[in-house]
Short mmCIF file of C-alpha atoms and ligand atoms in Angstrom, two decimals:
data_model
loop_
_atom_site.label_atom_id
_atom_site.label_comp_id
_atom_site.label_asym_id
_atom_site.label_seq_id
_atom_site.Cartn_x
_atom_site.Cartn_y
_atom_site.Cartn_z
CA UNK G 1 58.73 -174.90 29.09
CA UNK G 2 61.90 -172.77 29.46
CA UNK G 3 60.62 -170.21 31.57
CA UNK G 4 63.97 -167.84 31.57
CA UNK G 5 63.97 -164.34 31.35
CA UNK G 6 66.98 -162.90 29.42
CA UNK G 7 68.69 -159.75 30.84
CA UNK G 8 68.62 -158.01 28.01
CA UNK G 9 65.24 -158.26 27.03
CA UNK G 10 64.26 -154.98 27.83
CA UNK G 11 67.06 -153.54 25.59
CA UNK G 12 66.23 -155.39 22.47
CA UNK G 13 62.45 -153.87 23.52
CA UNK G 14 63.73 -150.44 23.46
CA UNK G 15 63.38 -148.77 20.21
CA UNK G 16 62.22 -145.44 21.12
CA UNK G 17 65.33 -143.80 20.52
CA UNK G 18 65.85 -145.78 16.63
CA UNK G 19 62.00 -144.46 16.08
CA UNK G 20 63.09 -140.68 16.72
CA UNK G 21 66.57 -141.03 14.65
CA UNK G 22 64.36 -142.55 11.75
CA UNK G 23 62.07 -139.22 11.71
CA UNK G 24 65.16 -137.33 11.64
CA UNK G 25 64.13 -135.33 14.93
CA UNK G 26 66.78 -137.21 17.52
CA UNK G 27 68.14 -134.22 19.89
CA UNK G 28 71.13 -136.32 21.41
CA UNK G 29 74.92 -137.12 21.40
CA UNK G 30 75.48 -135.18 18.47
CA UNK G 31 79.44 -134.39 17.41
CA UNK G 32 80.73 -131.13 17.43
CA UNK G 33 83.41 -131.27 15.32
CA UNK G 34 85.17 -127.58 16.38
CA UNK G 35 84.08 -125.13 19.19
CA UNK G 36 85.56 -121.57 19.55
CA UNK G 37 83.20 -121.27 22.15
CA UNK G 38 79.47 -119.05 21.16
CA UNK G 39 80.21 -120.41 17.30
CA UNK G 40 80.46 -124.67 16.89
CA UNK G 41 80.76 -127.04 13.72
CA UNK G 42 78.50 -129.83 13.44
CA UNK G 43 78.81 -131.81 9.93
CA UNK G 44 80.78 -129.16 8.37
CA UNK G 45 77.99 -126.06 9.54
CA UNK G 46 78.44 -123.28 11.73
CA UNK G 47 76.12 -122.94 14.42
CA UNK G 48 75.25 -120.88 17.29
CA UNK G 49 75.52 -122.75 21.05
CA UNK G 50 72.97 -121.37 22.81
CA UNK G 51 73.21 -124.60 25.32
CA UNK G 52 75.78 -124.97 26.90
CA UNK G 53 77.26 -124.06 30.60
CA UNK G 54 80.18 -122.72 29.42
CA UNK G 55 78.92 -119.87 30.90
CA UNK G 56 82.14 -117.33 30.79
CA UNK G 57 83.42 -119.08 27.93
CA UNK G 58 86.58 -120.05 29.53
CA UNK G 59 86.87 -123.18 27.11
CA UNK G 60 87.82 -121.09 24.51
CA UNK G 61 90.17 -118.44 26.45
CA UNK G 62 94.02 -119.47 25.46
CA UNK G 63 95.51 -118.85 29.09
CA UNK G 64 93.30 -121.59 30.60
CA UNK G 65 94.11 -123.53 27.44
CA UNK G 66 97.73 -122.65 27.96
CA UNK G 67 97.26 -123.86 31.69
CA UNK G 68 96.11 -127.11 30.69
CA UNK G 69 98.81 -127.68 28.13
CA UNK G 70 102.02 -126.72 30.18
CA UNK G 71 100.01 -129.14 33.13
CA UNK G 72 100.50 -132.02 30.58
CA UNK G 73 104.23 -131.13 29.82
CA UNK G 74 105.07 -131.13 33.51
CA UNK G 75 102.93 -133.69 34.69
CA UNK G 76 101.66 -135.83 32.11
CA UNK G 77 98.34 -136.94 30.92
CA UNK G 78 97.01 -138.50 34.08
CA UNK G 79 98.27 -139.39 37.43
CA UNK G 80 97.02 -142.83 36.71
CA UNK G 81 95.81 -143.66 40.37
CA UNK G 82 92.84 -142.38 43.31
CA UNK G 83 93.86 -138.95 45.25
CA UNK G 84 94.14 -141.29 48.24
CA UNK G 85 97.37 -143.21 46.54
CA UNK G 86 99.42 -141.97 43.74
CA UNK G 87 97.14 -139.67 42.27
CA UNK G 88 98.02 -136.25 44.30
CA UNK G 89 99.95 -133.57 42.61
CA UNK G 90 100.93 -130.39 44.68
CA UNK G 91 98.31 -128.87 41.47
CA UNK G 92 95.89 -130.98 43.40
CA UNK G 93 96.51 -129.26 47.00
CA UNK G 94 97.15 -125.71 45.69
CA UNK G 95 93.55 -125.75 44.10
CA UNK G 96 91.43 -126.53 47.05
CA UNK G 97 93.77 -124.02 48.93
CA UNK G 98 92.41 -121.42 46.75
CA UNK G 99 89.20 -122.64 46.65
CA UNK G 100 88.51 -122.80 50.26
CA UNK G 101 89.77 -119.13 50.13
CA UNK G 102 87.18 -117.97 47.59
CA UNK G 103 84.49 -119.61 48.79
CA UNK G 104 85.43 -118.79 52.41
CA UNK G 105 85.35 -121.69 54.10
CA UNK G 106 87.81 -123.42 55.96
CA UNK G 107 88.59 -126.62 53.60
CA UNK G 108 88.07 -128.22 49.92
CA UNK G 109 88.23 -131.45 48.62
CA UNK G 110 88.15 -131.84 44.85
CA UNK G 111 86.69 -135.08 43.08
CA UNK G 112 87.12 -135.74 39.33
CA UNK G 113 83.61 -134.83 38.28
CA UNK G 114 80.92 -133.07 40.06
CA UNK G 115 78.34 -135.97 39.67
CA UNK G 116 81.39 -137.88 41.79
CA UNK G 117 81.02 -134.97 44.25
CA UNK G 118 77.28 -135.41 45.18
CA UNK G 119 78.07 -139.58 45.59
CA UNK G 120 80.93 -138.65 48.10
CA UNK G 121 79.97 -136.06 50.16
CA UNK G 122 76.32 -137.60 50.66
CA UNK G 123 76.30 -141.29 50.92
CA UNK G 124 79.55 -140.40 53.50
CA UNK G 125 77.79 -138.37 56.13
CA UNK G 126 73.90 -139.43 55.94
CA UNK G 127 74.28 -142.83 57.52
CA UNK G 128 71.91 -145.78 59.54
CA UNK G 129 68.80 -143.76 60.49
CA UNK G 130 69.82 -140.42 59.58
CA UNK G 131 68.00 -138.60 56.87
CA UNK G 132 68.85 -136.62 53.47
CA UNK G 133 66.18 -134.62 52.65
CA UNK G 134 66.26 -133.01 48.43
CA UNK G 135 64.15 -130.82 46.92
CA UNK G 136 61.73 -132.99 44.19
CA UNK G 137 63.74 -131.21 41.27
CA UNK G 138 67.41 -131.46 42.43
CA UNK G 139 69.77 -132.73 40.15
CA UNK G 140 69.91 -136.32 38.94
CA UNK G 141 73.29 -136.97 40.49
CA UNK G 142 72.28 -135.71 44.57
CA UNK G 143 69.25 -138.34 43.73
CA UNK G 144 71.56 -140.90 43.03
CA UNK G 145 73.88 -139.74 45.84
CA UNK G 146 70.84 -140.13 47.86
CA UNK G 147 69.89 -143.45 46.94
CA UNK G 148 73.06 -144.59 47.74
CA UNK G 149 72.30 -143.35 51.64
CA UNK G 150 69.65 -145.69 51.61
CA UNK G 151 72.04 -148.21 50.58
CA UNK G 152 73.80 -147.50 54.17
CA UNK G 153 70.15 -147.33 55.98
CA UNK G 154 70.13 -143.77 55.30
CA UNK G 155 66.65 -142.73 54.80
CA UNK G 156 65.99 -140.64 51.92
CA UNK G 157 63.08 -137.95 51.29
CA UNK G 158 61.62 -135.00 49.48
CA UNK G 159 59.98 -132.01 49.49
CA UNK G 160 57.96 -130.45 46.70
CA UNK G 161 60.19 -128.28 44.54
CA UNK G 162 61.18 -125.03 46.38
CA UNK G 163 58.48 -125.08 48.78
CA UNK G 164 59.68 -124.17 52.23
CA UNK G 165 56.25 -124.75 53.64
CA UNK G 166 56.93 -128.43 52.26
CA UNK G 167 60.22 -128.80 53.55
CA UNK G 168 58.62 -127.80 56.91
CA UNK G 169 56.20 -130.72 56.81
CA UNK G 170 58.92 -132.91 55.69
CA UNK G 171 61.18 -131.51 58.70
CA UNK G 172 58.24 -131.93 61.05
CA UNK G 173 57.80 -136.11 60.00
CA UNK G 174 61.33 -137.15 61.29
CA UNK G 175 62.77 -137.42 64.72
CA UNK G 176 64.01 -134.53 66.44
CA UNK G 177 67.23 -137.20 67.15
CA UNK G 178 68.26 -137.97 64.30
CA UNK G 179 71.00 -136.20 61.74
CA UNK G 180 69.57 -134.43 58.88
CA UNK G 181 71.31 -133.19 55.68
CA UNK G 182 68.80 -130.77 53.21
CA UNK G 183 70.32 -130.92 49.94
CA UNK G 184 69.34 -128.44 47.06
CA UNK G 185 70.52 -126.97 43.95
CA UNK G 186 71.51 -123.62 44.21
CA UNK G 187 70.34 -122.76 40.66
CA UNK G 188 68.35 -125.15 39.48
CA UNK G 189 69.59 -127.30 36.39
CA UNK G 190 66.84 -127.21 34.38
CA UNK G 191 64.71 -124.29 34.70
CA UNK G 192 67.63 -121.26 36.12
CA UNK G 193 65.24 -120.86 39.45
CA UNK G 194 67.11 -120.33 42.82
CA UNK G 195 66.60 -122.00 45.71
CA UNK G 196 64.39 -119.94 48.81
CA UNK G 197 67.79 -119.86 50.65
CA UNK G 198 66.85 -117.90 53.49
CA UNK G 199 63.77 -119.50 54.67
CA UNK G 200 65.90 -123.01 53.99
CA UNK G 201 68.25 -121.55 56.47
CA UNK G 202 65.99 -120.71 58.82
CA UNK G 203 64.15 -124.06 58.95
CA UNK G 204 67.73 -126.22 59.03
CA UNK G 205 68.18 -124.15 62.08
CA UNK G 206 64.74 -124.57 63.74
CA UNK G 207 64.85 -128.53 62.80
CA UNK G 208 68.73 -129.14 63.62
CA UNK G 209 69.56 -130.07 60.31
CA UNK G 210 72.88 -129.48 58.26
CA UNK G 211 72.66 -128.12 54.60
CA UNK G 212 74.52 -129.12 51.39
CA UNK G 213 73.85 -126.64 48.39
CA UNK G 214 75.31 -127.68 44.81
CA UNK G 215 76.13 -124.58 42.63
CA UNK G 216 77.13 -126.27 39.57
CA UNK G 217 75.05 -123.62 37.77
CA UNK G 218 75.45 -120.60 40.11
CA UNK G 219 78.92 -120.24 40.44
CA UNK G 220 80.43 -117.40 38.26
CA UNK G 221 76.51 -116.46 37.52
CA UNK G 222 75.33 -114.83 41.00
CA UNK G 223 76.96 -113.46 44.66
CA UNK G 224 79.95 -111.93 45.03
CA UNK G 225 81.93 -112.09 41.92
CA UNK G 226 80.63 -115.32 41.34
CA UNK G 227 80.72 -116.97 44.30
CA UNK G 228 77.23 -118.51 43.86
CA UNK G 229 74.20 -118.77 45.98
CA UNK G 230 74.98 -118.38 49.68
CA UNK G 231 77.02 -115.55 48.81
CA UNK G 232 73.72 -114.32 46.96
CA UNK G 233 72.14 -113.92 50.25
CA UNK G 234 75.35 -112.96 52.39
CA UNK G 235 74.26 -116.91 54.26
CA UNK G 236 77.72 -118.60 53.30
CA UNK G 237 78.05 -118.52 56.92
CA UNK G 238 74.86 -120.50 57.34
CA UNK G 239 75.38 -123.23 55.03
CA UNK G 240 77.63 -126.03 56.30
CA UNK G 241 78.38 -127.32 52.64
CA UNK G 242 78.57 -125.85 49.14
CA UNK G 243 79.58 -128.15 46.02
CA UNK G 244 79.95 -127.50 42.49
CA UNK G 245 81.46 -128.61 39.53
CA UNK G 246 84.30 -127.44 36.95
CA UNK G 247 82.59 -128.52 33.88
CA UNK G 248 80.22 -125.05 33.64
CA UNK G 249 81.68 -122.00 34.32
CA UNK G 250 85.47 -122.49 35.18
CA UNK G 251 85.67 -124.41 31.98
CA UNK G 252 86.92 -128.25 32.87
CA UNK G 253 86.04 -131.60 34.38
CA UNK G 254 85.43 -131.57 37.40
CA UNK G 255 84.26 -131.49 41.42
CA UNK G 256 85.05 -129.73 44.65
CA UNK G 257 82.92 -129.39 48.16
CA UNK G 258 84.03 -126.67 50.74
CA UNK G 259 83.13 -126.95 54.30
CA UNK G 260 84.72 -126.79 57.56
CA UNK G 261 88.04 -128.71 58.72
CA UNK G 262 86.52 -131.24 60.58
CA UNK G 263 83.88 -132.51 58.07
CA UNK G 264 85.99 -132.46 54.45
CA UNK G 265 88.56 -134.61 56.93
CA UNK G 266 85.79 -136.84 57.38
CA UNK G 267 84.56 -137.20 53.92
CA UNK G 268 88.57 -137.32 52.33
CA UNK G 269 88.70 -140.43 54.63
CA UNK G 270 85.56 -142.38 53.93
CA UNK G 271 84.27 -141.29 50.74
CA UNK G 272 84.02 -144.55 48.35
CA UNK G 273 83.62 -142.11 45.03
CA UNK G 274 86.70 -140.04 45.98
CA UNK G 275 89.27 -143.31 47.32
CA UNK G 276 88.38 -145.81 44.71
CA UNK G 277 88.42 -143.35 41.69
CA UNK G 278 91.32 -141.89 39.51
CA UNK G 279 92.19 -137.96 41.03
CA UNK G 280 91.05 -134.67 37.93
CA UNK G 281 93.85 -135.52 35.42
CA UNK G 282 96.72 -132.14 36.03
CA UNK G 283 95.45 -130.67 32.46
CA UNK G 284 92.03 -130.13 34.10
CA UNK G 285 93.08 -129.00 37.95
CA UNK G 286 95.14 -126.50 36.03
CA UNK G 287 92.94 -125.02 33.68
CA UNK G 288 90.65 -124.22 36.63
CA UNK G 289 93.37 -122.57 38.67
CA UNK G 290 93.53 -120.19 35.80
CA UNK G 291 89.45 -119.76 35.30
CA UNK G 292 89.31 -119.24 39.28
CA UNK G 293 92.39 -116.07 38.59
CA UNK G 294 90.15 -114.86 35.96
CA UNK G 295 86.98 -115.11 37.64
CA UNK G 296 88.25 -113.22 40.15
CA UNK G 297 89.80 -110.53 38.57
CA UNK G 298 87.51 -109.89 35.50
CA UNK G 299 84.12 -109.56 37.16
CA UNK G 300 82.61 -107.97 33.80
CA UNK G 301 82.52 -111.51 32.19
CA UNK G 302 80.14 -111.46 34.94
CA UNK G 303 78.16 -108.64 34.28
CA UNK G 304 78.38 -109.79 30.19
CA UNK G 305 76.85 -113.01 31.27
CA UNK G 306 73.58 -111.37 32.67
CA UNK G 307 73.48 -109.01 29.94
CA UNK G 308 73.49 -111.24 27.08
CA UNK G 309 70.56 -114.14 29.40
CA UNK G 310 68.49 -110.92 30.27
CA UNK G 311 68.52 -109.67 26.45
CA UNK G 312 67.54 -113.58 25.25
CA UNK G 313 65.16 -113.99 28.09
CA UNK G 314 62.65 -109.91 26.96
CA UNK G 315 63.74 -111.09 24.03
CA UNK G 316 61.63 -114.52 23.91
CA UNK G 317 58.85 -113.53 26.76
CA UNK G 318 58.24 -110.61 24.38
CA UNK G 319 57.21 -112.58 21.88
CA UNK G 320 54.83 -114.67 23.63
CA UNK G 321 57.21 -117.84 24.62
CA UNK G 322 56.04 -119.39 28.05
CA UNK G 323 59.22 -119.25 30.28
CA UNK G 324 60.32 -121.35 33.68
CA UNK G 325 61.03 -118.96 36.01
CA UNK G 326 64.65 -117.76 36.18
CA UNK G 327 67.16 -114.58 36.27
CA UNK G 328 70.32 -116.54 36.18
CA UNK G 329 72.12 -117.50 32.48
CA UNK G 330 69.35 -119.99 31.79
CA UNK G 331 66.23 -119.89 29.89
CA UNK G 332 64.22 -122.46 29.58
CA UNK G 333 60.96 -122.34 26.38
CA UNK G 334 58.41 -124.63 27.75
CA UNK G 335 57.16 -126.20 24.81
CA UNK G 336 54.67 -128.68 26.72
CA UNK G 337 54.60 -131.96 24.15
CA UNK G 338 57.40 -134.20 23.78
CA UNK G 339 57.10 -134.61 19.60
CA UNK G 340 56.68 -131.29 19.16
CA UNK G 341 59.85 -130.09 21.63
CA UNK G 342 62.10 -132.52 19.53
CA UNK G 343 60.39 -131.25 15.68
CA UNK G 344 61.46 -127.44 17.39
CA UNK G 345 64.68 -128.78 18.27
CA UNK G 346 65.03 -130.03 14.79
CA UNK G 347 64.23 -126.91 12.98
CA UNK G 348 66.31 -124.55 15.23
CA UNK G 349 69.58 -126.90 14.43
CA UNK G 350 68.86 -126.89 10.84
CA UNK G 351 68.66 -122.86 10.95
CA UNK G 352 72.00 -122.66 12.97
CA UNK G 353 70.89 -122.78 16.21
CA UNK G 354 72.32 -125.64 19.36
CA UNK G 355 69.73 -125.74 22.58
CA UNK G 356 69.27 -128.52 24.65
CA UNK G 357 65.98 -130.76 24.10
CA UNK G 358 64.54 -131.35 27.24
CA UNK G 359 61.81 -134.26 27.59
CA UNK G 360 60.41 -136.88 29.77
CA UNK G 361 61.84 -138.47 32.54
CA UNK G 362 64.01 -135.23 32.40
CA UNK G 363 60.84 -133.12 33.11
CA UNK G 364 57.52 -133.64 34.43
CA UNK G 365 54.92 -134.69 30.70
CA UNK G 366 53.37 -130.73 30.10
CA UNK G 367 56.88 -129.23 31.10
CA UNK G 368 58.75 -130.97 28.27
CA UNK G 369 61.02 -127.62 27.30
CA UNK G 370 63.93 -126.44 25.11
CA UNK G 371 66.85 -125.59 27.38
CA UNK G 372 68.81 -122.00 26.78
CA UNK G 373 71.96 -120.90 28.64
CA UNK G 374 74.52 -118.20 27.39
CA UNK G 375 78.08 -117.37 27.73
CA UNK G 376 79.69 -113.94 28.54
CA UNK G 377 81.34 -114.71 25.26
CA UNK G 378 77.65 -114.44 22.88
CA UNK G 379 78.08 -111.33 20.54
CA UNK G 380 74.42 -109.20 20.47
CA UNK G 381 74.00 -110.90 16.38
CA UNK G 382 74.67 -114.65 18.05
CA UNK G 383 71.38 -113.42 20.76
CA UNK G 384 69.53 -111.51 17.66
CA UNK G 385 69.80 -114.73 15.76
CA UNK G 386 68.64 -117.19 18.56
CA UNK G 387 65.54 -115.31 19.33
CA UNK G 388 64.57 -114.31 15.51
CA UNK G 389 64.69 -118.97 14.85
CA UNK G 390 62.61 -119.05 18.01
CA UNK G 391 60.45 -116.28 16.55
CA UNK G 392 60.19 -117.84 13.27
CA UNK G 393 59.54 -121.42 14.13
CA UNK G 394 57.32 -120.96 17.26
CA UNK G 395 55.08 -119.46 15.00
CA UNK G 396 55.23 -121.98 12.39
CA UNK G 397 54.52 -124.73 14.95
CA UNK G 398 51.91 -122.86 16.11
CA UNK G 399 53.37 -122.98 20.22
CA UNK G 400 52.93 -118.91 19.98
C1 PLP A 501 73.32 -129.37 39.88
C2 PLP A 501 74.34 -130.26 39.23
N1 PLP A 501 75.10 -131.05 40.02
C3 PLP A 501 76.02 -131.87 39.48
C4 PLP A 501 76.24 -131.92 38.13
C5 PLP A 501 77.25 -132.88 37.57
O1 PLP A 501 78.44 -132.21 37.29
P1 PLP A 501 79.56 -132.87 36.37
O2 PLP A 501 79.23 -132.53 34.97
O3 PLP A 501 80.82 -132.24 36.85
O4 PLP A 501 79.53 -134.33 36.65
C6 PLP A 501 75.51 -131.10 37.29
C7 PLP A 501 75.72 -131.16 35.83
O5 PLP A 501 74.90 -130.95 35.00
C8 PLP A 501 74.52 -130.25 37.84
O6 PLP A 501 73.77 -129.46 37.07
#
C-alpha cells in the first residue's frame, strides 16, 4: 500500500475560507479601487475607512505624494539590489540621519518593511543561550523574529500580556548570566493598549536585560509630537531600542530601528533580513522624509488624531459596545463569536463602512473583535456615520 503523504494535502483540506466567501460574509483582501484617504471605492461605492493606520493621513497629502514622484524621476523605480551592495542612495543615509535625530538616539538603520525590522534586529543580537523575552500579545512579526532566535539557540519566552508581575517571574526563571532582550509593542496592534513602560524599565534594570519596543502604532499617536512610547514616559533614555514601521503613520513601506552607535553597527553587519533583501525603493524613503517634516512641524494632525479616536471611542462605549482597553487612535468592538464578528463586518461594508474583522488565531476565541483606527484626516459626519452603522446593526444582531 502506497503509504505517501502529499504536501499539499492539508491545502486541498482547507476550505474554511471558500465556506465564508460562499455565505457572502468573507472580511479579507478586498480591492480598493481609489483612496483619497477617510473616503475609499470598493466595486464602484464610496465608503468610509475606519481601519486603517494611516493615521495622519499622509497617503493622501500631495507633498509626500510629490516626494515620492520626483524620488522616481531622479532615482528610478528601485535600486534593484540589498542596502549592503548597490542598493544605497544618499535618500537612504539622509533618512536615518533624521531619524536618529527625532527619535534621539545616536543611530538608525532602515529595512524595507517593518515586519523585516523585527527579523533583523532580533534574531541578530539574541544568540546561543541568550534569551528574548515578548509579551503573549506582541505582534506576529517580533514572534516570528523570535522564533528565528531559537533557530540560532536563542531561547525564546513569554510573559502574560502586560503583566509586569509576569515578566518578573519570567525574569526570575533565567540565569542572572545570560543576555536578555524584552521585546514589546509600544501600542499594542490589536487592541490600542500601551505597554506598562515604566515598571518594564525598572525590571530590565533590576534583571540586566536590554529592551526593544516596536511603535509601529504609537508613533505620530503619543509623546512628544509623536515620537511614540518612550517619549510618552520621558524613558527614551531607558530603552536601548525603539523600532517602527513607515506603513502607519508616515504614510509608506517601510522599517527603521534607532539605538546607539555601537549596536545598529552590529546589526547593519549581521542582520540576514537587512543584507540579503532589496533596500525601501527611493519613492518610499522619500515620501517619509516629507511625513517626518510634517510630523514635526504640524503637531495639530496630532491633536486631530485624538480628537476624532476619543469622539468614536464615547461615541461607541455610550451606546453599550464592550471596548479593549485603549486611548490611542484604535478602537477595538469586541464582538466575542467568530460568525457573528464576520455577519457585523458584512453589514457595516454594505452600509458604507471599512473596519478590520478580527478573528481566531488573530485573537484569543471570546475576544474575536472588529478593529477601528482613525486618521487626523476623518471629518466629524465620516465619525457620526461610523458610530450611527455600529448603532444600528449592534442592535439588530442583538451584541447590545
Ligand atoms: C507592532 C507591529 N510591528 C510590525 C508591523 C509590521 O510592519 P510592516 O507593515 O511595515 O511590515 C506591524 C504592522 O501591522 C505592527 O503592528
Amino acid at each position: 500500500m502506497n503509504t505517501r503523504k502529499d504536501l499539499f494535502k492539508k491545502c486541498y483540506d482547507f476550505t474554511l475560507a471558500d465556506e465564508v466567501k460562499a455565505l457572502g460574509i468573507y472580511p479579507f483582501f478586498h480591492p480598493i479601487e481609489e483612496t483619497e484617504g477617510p473616503v475609499v471605492s470598493f466595486g464602484g461605492r464610496k465608503l468610509i475607512m475606519a481601519g486603517s493606520n494611516n493615521y495622519l493621513g499622509l497617503t493622501a497629502d500631495e507633498r509626500v505624494k510629490e516626494a515620492s514622484i520626483s524620488a522616481i524621476r531622479k532615482y528610478g523605480t528601485s535600486c534593484s539590489g540589498s542596502r549592503y551592495m548597490t542598493g544605497t542612495v544618499n535618500l537612504h543615509l539622509e533618512l536615518e540621519e533624521k531619524l536618529a535625530e527625532y527619535f534621539e538616539k545616536e543611530r538608525c538603520l532602515l529595512f524595507s518593511t517593518g515586519y523585516q525590522t523585527g527579523q533583523g534586529v532580533i534574531p541578530t543580537l539574541v544568540q546561543r543561550g541568550e534569551y528574548v523575552i515578548c509579551d503573549k500579545d506582541n505582534h506576529a512579526s517580533l514572534v516570528a523574529a523570535s522564533i528565528m532566535a531559537v533557530g540560532q539557540s536563542g531561547k525564546f519566552v513569554r510573559f502574560a500580556h502586560n503583566s509586569m508581575e509576569d515578566l518578573e517571574r519570567v525574569l526570575q526563571t533565567i540565569p542572572d548570566d545570560a543576555g536578555k532582550l524584552i521585546v514589546a509593542d509600544g501600542v499594542f496592534s490589536v487592541s490600542g493598549e500601551i505597554v506598562e513602560l515604566p515598571r518594564l524599565v525598572e525590571l530590565a534594570k533590576e534583571y540586566g536585560a536590554r529592551i526593544l519596543i516596536d511603535d509601529a502604532h504609537a508613533v505620530g499617536v503619543i509623546g512628544r509630537d509623536g515620537r511614540g512610547t518612550p517619549s510618552e514616559f520621558n524613558l527614551v533614555d531607558q530603552v536601548d531600542l525603539m523600532m517602527g514601521t513607515f506603513s502607519k503613520t508616515f504614510g509608506s513601506l517601510g522599517g527603521y530601528v534607532v539605538g546607539e552607535r555601537d549596536v545598529i553597527n552590529f546589526i547593519k553587519h549581521n542582520a540576514s533580513s537587512l543584507i540579503f533583501s532589496a533596500s525601501p525603493t527611493p519613492a518610499s524613503v522619500a515620501a517619509v522624509l516629507t511625513s517626518l517634516e510634517i510630523l514635526k512641524s504640524e503637531p495639530e494632525l496630532i491633536e486631530r488624531l485624538i480628537v476624532n479616536t476619543d469622539y468614536v471611542r464615547q461615541g461607541l462605549a455610550a451606546a453599550g459596545f464592550k471596548l479593549m482597553p485603549s486611548r490611542t487612535a484604535i478602537v477595538s468592538v469586541i464582538i466575542g463569536d467568530q460568525m457573528k464578528t464576520m455577519v457585523f463586518w458584512k453589514k457595516l461594508f454594505d452600509a458604507g463602512v471599512y473596519v478590520n474583522a478580527f478573528i481566531r488565531p488573530g485573537v484569543m476565541p471570546g475576544f474575536e473583535a472588529l478593529r477601528t483606527s482613525f486618521m487626523a484626516t476623518h471629518e466629524k459626519e465620516h465619525l457620526d456615520k461610523v458610530i450611527m452603522e455600529f448603532n444600528t446593526i449592534g442592535r439588530e444582531l442583538e451584541i447590545l
